[in-house]
Coordinates of C-alpha atoms and ligand atoms in Angstrom, one line a residue:
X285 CA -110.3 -12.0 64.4
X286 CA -111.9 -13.8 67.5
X287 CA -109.9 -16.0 69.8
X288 CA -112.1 -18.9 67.8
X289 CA -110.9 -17.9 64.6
X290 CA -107.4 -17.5 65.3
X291 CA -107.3 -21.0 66.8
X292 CA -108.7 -22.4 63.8
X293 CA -105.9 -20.5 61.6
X294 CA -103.5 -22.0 64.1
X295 CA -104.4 -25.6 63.6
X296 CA -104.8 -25.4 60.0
X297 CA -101.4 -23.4 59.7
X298 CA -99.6 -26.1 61.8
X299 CA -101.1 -28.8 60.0
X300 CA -100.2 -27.2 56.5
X301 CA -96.7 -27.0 58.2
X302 CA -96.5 -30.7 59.7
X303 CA -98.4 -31.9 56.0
X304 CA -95.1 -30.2 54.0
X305 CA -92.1 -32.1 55.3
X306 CA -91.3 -35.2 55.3
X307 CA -90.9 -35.8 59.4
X308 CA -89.3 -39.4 59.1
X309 CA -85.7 -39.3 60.6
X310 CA -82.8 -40.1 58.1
X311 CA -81.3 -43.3 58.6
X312 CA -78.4 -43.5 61.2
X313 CA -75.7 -44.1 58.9
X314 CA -76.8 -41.3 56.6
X315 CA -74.7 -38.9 56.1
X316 CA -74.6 -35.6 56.9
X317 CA -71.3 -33.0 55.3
X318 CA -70.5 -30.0 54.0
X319 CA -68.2 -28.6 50.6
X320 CA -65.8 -26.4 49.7
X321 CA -62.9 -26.3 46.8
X322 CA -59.7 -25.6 46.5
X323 CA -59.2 -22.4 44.8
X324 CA -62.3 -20.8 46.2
X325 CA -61.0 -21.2 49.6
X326 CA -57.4 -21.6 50.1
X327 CA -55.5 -18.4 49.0
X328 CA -52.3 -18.4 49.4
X329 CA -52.3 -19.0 45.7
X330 CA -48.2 -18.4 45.2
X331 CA -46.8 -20.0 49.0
X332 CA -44.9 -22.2 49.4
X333 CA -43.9 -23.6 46.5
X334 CA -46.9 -23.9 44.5
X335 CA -47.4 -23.4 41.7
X336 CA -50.0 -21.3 39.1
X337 CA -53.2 -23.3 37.7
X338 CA -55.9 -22.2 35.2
X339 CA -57.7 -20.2 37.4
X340 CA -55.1 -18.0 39.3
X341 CA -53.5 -17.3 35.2
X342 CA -57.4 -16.3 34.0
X343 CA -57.6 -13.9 36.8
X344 CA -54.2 -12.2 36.4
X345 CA -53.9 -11.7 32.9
X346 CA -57.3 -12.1 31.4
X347 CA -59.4 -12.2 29.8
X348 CA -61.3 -10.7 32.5
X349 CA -64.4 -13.0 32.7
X350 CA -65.0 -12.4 36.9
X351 CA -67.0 -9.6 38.2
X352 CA -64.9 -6.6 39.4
X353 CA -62.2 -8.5 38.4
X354 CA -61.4 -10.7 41.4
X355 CA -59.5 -13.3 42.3
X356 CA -59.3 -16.4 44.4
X357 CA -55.7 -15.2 45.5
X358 CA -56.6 -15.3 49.2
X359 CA -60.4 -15.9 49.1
X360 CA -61.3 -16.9 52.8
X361 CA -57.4 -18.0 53.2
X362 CA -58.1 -21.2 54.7
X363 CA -54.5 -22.5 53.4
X364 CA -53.5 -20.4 57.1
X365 CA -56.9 -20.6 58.6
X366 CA -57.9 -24.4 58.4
X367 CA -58.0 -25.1 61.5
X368 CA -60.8 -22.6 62.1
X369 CA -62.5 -23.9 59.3
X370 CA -62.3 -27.5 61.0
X371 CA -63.6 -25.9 64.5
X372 CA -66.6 -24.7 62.2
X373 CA -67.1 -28.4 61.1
X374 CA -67.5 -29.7 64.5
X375 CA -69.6 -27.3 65.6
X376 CA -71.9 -28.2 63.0
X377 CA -71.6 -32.0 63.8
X378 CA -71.0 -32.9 60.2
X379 CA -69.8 -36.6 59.6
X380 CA -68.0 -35.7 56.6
X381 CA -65.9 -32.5 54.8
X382 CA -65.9 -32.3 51.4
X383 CA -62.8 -30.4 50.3
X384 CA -60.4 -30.7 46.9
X385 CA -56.5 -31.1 46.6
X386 CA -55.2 -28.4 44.7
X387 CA -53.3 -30.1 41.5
X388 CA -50.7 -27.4 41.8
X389 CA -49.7 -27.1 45.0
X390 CA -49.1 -30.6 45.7
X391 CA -47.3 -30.8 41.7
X392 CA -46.4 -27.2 40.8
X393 CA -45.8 -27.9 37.3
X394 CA -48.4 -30.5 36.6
X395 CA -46.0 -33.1 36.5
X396 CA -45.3 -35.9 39.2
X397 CA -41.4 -35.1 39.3
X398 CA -41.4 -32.6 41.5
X399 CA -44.0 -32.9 45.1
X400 CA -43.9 -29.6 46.8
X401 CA -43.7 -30.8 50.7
X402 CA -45.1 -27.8 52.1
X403 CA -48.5 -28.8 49.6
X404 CA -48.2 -32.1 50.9
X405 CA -47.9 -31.1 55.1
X406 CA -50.6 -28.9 54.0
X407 CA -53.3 -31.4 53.3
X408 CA -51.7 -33.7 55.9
X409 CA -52.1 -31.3 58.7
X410 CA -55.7 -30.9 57.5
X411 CA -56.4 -34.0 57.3
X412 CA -55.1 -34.9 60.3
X413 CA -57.4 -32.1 62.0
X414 CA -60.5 -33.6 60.6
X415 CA -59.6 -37.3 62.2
X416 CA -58.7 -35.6 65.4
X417 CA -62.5 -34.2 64.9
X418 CA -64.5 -37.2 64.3
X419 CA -65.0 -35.8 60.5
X420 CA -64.2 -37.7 57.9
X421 CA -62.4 -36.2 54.7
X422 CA -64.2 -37.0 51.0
X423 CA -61.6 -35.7 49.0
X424 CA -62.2 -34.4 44.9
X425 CA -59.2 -34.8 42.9
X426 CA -60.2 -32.1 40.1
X427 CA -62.1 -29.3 41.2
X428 CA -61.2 -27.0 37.9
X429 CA -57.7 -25.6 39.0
X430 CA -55.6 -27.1 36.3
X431 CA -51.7 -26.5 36.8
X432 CA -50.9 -23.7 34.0
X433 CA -48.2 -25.7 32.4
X434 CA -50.7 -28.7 31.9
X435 CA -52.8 -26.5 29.8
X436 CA -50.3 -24.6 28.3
X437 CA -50.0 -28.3 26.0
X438 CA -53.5 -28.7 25.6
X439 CA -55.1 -29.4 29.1
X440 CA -58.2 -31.7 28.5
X441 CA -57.6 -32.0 24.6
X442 CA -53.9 -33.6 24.8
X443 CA -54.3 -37.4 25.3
X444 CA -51.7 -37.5 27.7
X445 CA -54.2 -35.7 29.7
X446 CA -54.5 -39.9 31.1
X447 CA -51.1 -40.3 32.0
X448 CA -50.9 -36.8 33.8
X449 CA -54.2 -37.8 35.7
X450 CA -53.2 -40.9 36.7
X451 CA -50.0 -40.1 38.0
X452 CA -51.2 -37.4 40.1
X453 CA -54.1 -39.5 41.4
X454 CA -51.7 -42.2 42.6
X455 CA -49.6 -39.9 44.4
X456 CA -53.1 -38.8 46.4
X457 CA -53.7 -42.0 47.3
X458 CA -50.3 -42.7 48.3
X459 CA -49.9 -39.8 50.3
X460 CA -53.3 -39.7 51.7
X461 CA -54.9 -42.6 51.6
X462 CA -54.6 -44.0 54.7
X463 CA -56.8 -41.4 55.9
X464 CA -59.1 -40.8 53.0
X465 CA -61.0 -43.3 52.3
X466 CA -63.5 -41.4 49.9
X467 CA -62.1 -40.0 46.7
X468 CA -63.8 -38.1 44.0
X469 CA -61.9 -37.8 40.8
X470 CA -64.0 -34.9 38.4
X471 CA -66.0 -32.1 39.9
X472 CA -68.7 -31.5 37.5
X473 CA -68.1 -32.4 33.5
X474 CA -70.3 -29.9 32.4
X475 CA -68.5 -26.9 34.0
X476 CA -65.1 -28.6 33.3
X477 CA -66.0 -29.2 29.4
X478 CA -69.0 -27.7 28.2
X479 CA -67.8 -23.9 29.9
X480 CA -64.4 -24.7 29.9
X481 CA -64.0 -26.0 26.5
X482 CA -67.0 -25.4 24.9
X483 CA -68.7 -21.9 25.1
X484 CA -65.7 -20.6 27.0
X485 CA -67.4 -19.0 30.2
X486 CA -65.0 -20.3 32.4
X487 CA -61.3 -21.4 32.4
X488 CA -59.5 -22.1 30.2
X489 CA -62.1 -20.3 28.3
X490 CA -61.7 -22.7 25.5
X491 CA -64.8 -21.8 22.5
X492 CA -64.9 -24.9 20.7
X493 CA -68.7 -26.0 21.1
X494 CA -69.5 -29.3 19.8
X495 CA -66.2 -31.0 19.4
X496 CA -63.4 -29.3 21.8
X497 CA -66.3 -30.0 24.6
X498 CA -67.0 -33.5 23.5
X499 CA -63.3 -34.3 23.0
X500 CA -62.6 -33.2 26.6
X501 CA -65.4 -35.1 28.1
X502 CA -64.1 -38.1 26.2
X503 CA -60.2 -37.7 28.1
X504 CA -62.0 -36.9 30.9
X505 CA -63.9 -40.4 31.4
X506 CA -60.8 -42.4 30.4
X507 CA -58.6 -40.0 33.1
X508 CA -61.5 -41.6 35.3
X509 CA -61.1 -45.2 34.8
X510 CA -57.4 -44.6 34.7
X511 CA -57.3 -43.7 38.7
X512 CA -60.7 -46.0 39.7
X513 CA -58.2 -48.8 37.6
X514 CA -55.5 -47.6 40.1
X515 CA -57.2 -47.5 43.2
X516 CA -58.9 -51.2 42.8
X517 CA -55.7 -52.7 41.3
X518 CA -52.8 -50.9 44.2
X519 CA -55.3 -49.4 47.0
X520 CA -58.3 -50.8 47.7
X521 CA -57.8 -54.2 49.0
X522 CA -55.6 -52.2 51.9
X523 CA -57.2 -48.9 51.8
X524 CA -60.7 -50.0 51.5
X525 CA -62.5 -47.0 50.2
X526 CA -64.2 -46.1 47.0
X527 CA -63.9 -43.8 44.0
X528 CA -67.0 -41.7 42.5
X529 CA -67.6 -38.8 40.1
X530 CA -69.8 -35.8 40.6
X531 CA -72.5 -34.9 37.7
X532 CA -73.7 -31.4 38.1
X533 CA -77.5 -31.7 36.8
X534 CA -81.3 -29.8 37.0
X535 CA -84.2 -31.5 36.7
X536 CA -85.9 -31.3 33.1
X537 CA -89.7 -31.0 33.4
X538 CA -91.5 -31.9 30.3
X539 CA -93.9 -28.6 29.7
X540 CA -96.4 -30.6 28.5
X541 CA -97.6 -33.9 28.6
X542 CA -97.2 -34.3 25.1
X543 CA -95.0 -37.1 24.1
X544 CA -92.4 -34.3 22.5
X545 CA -91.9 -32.7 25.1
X546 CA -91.5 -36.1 27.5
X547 CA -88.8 -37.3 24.6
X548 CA -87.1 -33.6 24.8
X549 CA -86.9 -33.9 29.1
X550 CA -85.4 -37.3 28.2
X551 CA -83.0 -35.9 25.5
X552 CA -81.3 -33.4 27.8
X553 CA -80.9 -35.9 30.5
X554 CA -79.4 -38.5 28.6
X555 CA -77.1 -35.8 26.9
X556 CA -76.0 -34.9 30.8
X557 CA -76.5 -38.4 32.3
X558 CA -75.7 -40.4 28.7
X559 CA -72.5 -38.3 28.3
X560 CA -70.8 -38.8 31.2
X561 CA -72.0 -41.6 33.7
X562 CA -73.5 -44.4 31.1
X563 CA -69.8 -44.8 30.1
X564 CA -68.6 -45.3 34.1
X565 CA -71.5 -47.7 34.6
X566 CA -72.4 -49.7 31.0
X567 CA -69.0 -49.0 29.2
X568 CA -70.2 -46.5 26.3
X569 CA -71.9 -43.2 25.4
X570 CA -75.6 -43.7 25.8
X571 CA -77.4 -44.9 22.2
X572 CA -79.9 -42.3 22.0
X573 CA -77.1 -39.4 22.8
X574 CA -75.0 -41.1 20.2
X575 CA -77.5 -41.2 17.8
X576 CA -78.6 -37.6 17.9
X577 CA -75.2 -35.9 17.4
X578 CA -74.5 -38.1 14.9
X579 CA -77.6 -37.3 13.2
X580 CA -76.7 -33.5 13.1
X581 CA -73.2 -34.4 12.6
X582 CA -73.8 -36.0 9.4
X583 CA -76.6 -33.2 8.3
X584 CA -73.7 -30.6 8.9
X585 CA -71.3 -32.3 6.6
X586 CA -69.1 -34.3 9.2
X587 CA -67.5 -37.4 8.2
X588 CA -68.0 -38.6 11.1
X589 CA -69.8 -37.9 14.4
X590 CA -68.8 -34.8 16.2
X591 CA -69.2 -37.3 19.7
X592 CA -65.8 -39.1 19.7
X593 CA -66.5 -42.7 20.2
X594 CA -64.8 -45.0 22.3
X595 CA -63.0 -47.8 20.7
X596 CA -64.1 -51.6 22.5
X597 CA -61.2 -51.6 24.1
X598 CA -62.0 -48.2 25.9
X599 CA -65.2 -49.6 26.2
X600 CA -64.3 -52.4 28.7
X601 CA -61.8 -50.1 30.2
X602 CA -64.3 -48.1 31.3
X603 CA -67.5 -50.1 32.2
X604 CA -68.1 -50.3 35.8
X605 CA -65.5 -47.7 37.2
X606 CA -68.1 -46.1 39.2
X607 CA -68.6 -46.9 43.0
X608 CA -71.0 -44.4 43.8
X609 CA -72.6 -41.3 42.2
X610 CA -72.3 -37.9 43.2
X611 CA -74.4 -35.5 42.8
X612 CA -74.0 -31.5 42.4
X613 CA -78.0 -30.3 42.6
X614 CA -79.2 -27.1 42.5
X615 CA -82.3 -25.6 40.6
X616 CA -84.8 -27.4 37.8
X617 CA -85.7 -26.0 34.1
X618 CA -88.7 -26.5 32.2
X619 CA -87.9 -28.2 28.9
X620 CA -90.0 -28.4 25.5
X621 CA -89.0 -30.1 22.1
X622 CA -87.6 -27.4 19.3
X623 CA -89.8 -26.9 17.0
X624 CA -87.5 -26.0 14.4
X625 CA -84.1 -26.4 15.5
X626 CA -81.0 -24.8 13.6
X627 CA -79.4 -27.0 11.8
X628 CA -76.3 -25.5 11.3
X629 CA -75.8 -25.1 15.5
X630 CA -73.2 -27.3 17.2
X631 CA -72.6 -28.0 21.2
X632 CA -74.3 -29.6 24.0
X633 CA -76.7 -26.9 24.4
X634 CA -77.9 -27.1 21.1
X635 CA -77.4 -30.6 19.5
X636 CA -80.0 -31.6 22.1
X637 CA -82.3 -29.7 20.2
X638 CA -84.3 -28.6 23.7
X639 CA -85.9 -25.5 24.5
X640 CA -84.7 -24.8 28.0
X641 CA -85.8 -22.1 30.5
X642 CA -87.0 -21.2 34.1
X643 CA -90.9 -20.4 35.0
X644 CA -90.9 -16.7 36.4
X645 CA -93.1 -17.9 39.4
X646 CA -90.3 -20.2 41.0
X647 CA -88.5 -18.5 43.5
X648 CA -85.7 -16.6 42.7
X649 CA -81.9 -17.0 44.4
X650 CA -78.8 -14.7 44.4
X651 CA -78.3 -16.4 41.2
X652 CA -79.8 -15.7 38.0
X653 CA -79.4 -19.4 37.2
X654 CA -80.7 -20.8 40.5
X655 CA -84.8 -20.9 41.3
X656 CA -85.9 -22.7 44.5
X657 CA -87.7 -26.0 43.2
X658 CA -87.6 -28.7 45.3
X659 CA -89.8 -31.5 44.2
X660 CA -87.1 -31.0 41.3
X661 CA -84.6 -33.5 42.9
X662 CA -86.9 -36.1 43.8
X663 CA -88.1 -36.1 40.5
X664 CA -83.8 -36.7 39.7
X665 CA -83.4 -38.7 41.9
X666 CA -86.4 -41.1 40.6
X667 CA -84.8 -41.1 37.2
X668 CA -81.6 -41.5 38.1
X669 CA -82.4 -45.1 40.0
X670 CA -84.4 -46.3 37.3
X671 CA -81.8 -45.4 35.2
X672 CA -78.8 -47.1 36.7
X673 CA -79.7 -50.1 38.3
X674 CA -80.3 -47.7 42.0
X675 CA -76.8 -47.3 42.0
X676 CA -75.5 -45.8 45.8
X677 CA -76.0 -41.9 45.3
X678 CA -74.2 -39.1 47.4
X679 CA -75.4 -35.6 47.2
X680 CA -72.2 -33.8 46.8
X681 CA -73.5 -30.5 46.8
X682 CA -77.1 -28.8 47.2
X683 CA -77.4 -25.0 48.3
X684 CA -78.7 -21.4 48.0
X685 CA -77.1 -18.3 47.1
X686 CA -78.0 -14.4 48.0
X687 CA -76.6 -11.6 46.4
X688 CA -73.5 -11.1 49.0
X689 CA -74.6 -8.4 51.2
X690 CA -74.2 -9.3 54.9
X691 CA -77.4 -11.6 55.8
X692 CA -76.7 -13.3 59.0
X693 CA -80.8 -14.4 59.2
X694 CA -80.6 -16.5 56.2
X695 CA -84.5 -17.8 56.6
X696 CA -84.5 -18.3 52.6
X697 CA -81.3 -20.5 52.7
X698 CA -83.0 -22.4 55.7
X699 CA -86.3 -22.5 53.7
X700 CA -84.5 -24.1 50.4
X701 CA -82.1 -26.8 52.3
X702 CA -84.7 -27.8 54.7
X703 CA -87.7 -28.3 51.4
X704 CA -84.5 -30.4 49.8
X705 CA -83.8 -32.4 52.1
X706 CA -87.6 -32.9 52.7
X707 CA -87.6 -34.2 48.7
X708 CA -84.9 -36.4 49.2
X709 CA -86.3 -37.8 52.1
X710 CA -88.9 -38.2 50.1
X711 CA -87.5 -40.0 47.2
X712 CA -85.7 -42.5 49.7
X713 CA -88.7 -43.4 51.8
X714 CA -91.1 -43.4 49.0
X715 CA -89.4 -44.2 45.8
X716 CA -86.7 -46.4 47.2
X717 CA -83.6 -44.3 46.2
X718 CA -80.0 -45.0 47.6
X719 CA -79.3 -42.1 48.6
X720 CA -76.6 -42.5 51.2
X721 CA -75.6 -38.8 52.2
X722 CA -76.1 -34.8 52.0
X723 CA -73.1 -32.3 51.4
X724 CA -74.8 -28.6 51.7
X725 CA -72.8 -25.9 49.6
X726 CA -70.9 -24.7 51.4
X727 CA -69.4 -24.5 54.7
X728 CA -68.6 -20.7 54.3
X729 CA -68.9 -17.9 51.5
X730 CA -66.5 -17.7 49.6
X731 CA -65.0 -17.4 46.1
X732 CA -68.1 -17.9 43.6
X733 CA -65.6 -18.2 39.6
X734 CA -67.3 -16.0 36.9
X735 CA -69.3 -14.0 40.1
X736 CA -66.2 -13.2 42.5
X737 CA -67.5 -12.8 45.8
X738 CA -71.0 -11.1 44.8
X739 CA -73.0 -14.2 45.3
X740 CA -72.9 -16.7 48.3
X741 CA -73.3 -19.9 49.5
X742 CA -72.1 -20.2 52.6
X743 CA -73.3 -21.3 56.2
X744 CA -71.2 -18.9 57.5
X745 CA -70.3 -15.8 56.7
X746 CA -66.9 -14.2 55.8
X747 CA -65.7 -10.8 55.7
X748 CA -63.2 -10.4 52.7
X749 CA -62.4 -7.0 53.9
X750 CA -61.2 -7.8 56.9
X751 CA -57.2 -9.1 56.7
X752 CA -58.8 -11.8 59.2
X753 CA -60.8 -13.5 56.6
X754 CA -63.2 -13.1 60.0
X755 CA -65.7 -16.6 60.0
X756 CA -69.6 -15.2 61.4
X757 CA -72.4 -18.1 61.8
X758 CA -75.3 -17.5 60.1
X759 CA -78.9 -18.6 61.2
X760 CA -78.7 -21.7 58.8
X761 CA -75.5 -23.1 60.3
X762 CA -77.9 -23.6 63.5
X763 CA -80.5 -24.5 61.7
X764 CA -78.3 -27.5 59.9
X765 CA -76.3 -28.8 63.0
X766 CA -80.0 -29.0 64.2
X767 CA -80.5 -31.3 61.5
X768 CA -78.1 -32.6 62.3
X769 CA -78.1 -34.1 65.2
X770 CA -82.0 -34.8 65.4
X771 CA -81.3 -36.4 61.9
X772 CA -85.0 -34.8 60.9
X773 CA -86.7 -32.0 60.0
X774 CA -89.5 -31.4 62.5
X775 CA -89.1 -29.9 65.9
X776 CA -91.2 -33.5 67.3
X777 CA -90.1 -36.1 64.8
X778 CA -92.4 -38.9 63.7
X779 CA -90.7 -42.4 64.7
Ligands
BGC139 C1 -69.6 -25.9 41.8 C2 -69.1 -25.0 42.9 C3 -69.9 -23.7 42.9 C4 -71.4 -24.0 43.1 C5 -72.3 -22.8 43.1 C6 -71.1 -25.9 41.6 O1 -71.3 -25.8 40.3 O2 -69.1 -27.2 42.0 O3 -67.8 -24.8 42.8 O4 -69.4 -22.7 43.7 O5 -71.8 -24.9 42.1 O6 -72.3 -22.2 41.8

């Protein structure tokens, strides 16, 4: 090629570049965190006093649902090595940490008789770290590790499930809440219910699909409003904070512009988005949700509708219990309408009546579940303001997985965060969406449930050979504190 030509590439290549991402700088008070949970992190999963949830039973006694049978038993140990994981934080400049409270370690039997201190100076001290930081702590209540006992009489299918909730809620907000001012109660209904309770893929590996799942979803809204009831009643006027709920959803893309297929993209959400945050918002399952399982409910013989509904009195119990969204974002499906759709199927998966899959041509993750598609969340986003009134939105978790070999130049991870981010820039400066902060998934590899420690997420990397639990930046750590502090996605940022 001649020097001519080459120039000519140059500028057409730079402008593609520029043309691509959205260049605008996030707002100021956007902002910018990172996740982790409990029981993928922690370890130390029988110190101190705590005491055994659903997760540490699964992987002991079995059924043995996680590759090469791991465990989370010291995963990246942070329960000892916290204060690394907090010197990680501030070198990123993140303005928030998004971690859970392990249910058993703070009440070892479930219960709110008996508070294990060392559980309790645990989270202290780490809180306490974060202040000393400049990092603000946005805590998740439930992050699936369920105290054993509490499962042992039901888990998410006893109605008591409330009172158990609530009480353990309060005692956060008692203990911590001086400090936290951001509280999440559920991490994701569909993992929690749906896998948990209704195709049994993860713990408590319950197979009950289309009634245990929609029973526990039910418990699980009104354990919701019980602690948002407790917080605005006893904390909030002196604590001044605010209580959300994280939805894990795709994108469905209609496959066709044919009205079936637009109805089926809008069946699946409202069977995600109906489900579980039209109750926190309007005070009741979402009609056209309610109307399709009771449609199949009835064709299969039911006497009543397989969706437990909620009495009035729920109703107003649980309408407007929601102070902000949060939302767990990863990859997008194409959708179409069934065509002829068993009858005699039951669950979520199928009462939607929705073909579901991924197009081979989207990029592929570590994950067999995860495809890079990034106008997917704008798309989201779009519906999800129309849909509720452009309610305040955090993104609780977005991020990209490899297949756990040792990849310190993540490009692809920078390449997938940095064409999200560019989407929800997007959707805030063109579509008007609240969105009010990113959390990227995660701070550091670590324990991944049903895939042990073959895929991960992390910004960093950690060995889990070493006894060290030894932290190693990856490329995309610098490329995120970047973003960080530039609060953009260019290197020359338009004004
Ligand atoms: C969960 C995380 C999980 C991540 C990646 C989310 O579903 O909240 O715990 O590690 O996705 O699979």
């Amino acid at each position: 090629m001649d020097k001519a030509a080459v120039f000519i590439c140059l500028i057409a290549f730079t402008f593609i570049n520029v043309d691509a991402w959205n260049t605008k700088p996030f707002p100021k008070d956007f902002k910018f965190g990172v996740a982790t949970a409990s029981y993928q992190i922690e370890g130390a999963w029988n110190e101190d006093g705590k005491g055994e949830n659903i997760w540490d039973h699964l992987c002991h006694h079995g059924p043995f649902v996680v590759e090469h049978n791991q465990t989370g038993d010291i995963a990246c140990d942070s329960y000892h090595k916290y204060k690394e994981d907090v010197a990680m934080l501030k070198d990123l400049g993140v303005s928030h940490y998004r971690f859970s409270i392990s249910w058993s370690r703070l009440l070892p039997t479930g219960f709110a008789d008996k508070v294990n201190k060392a559980g309790v100076q645990y989270y202290k001290n780490l809180i306490k770290e974060l202040k000393a930081n400049g990092i603000e702590p946005l805590v998740t209540l439930y992050h699936w590790d369920l105290p054993q006992p509490l499962q042992v009489l039901g888990g998410f299918l006893n109605d008591n499930f409330v009172d158990w909730f609530g009480d353990y809620a309060q005692l956060c907000f008692d203990l911590f809440g001086d400090d936290v001012s951001n509280w999440l109660t559920f991490n994701e209904p569909i993992s929690i219910c749906q896998q948990g309770y209704g195709n049994g893929r993860k713990a408590p590996l319950i197979t009950s699909p289309g009634i245990g799942e929609y029973i526990c979803g039910k418990t699980m809204m009104i354990a919701h409003a019980r602690a948002w009831h407790i917080y605005d009643k006893e904390y909030r006027s002196k604590q001044k904070g605010s209580v959300g709920f994280v939805v894990d959803s795709s994108w469905y893309e209609p496959n066709s512009n044919k009205t079936a297929d637009i109805e089926a993209s809008e069946m699946k959400l409202q069977f995600v988005w109906g489900m579980y945050i039209n109750p926190l918002i309007n005070g009741d399952h979402s009609s056209i949700l309610k109307k399709q399982i009771a449609k199949r409910s009835k064709q299969q013989g039911f006497k009543r509708s397989r969706l437990p509904e909620f009495t009035k009195e729920e109703q107003k119990y649980l309408k407007g219990t929601l102070d902000i969204i949060g939302l767990n974002h990863y990859s997008t499906s194409m959708v179409s309408a069934q065509k002829n759709p068993d009858p005699d199927a039951m669950g979520f998966y199928v009462d939607c009546e929705v073909n579901e899959w991924q197009a081979d041509d989207w990029e592929k993750s570590g994950s067999d579940w995860l495809r890079v598609v990034p106008w997917g969340i704008r798309k989201l986003l779009k519906w999800i303001k129309v849909n509720f009134n452009n309610t305040k939105i955090l993104i609780t978790e977005n991020g990209y997985s490899d297949n756990g070999e040792k990849d310190l130049k993540d490009d692809r991870r920078i390449h997938y965060v940095k064409s999200y981010l560019s989407n929800i820039r997007d959707a805030m400066d063109k579509d008007g969406v609240n969105v009010v902060g990113y959390t990227l998934w995660s701070l550091m590899d670590n324990f991944e449930w049903n895939r042990g420690y073959t895929e991960k997420f992390g910004l960093y990397h950690v060995d889990f050979n070493s006894r060290n639990r030894t932290r190693t930046k990856k490329k995309s750590a610098d490329f995120y504190k970047k973003v960080i502090a530039t609060r953009c996605l260019a290197d020359k940022c338009a004004a």
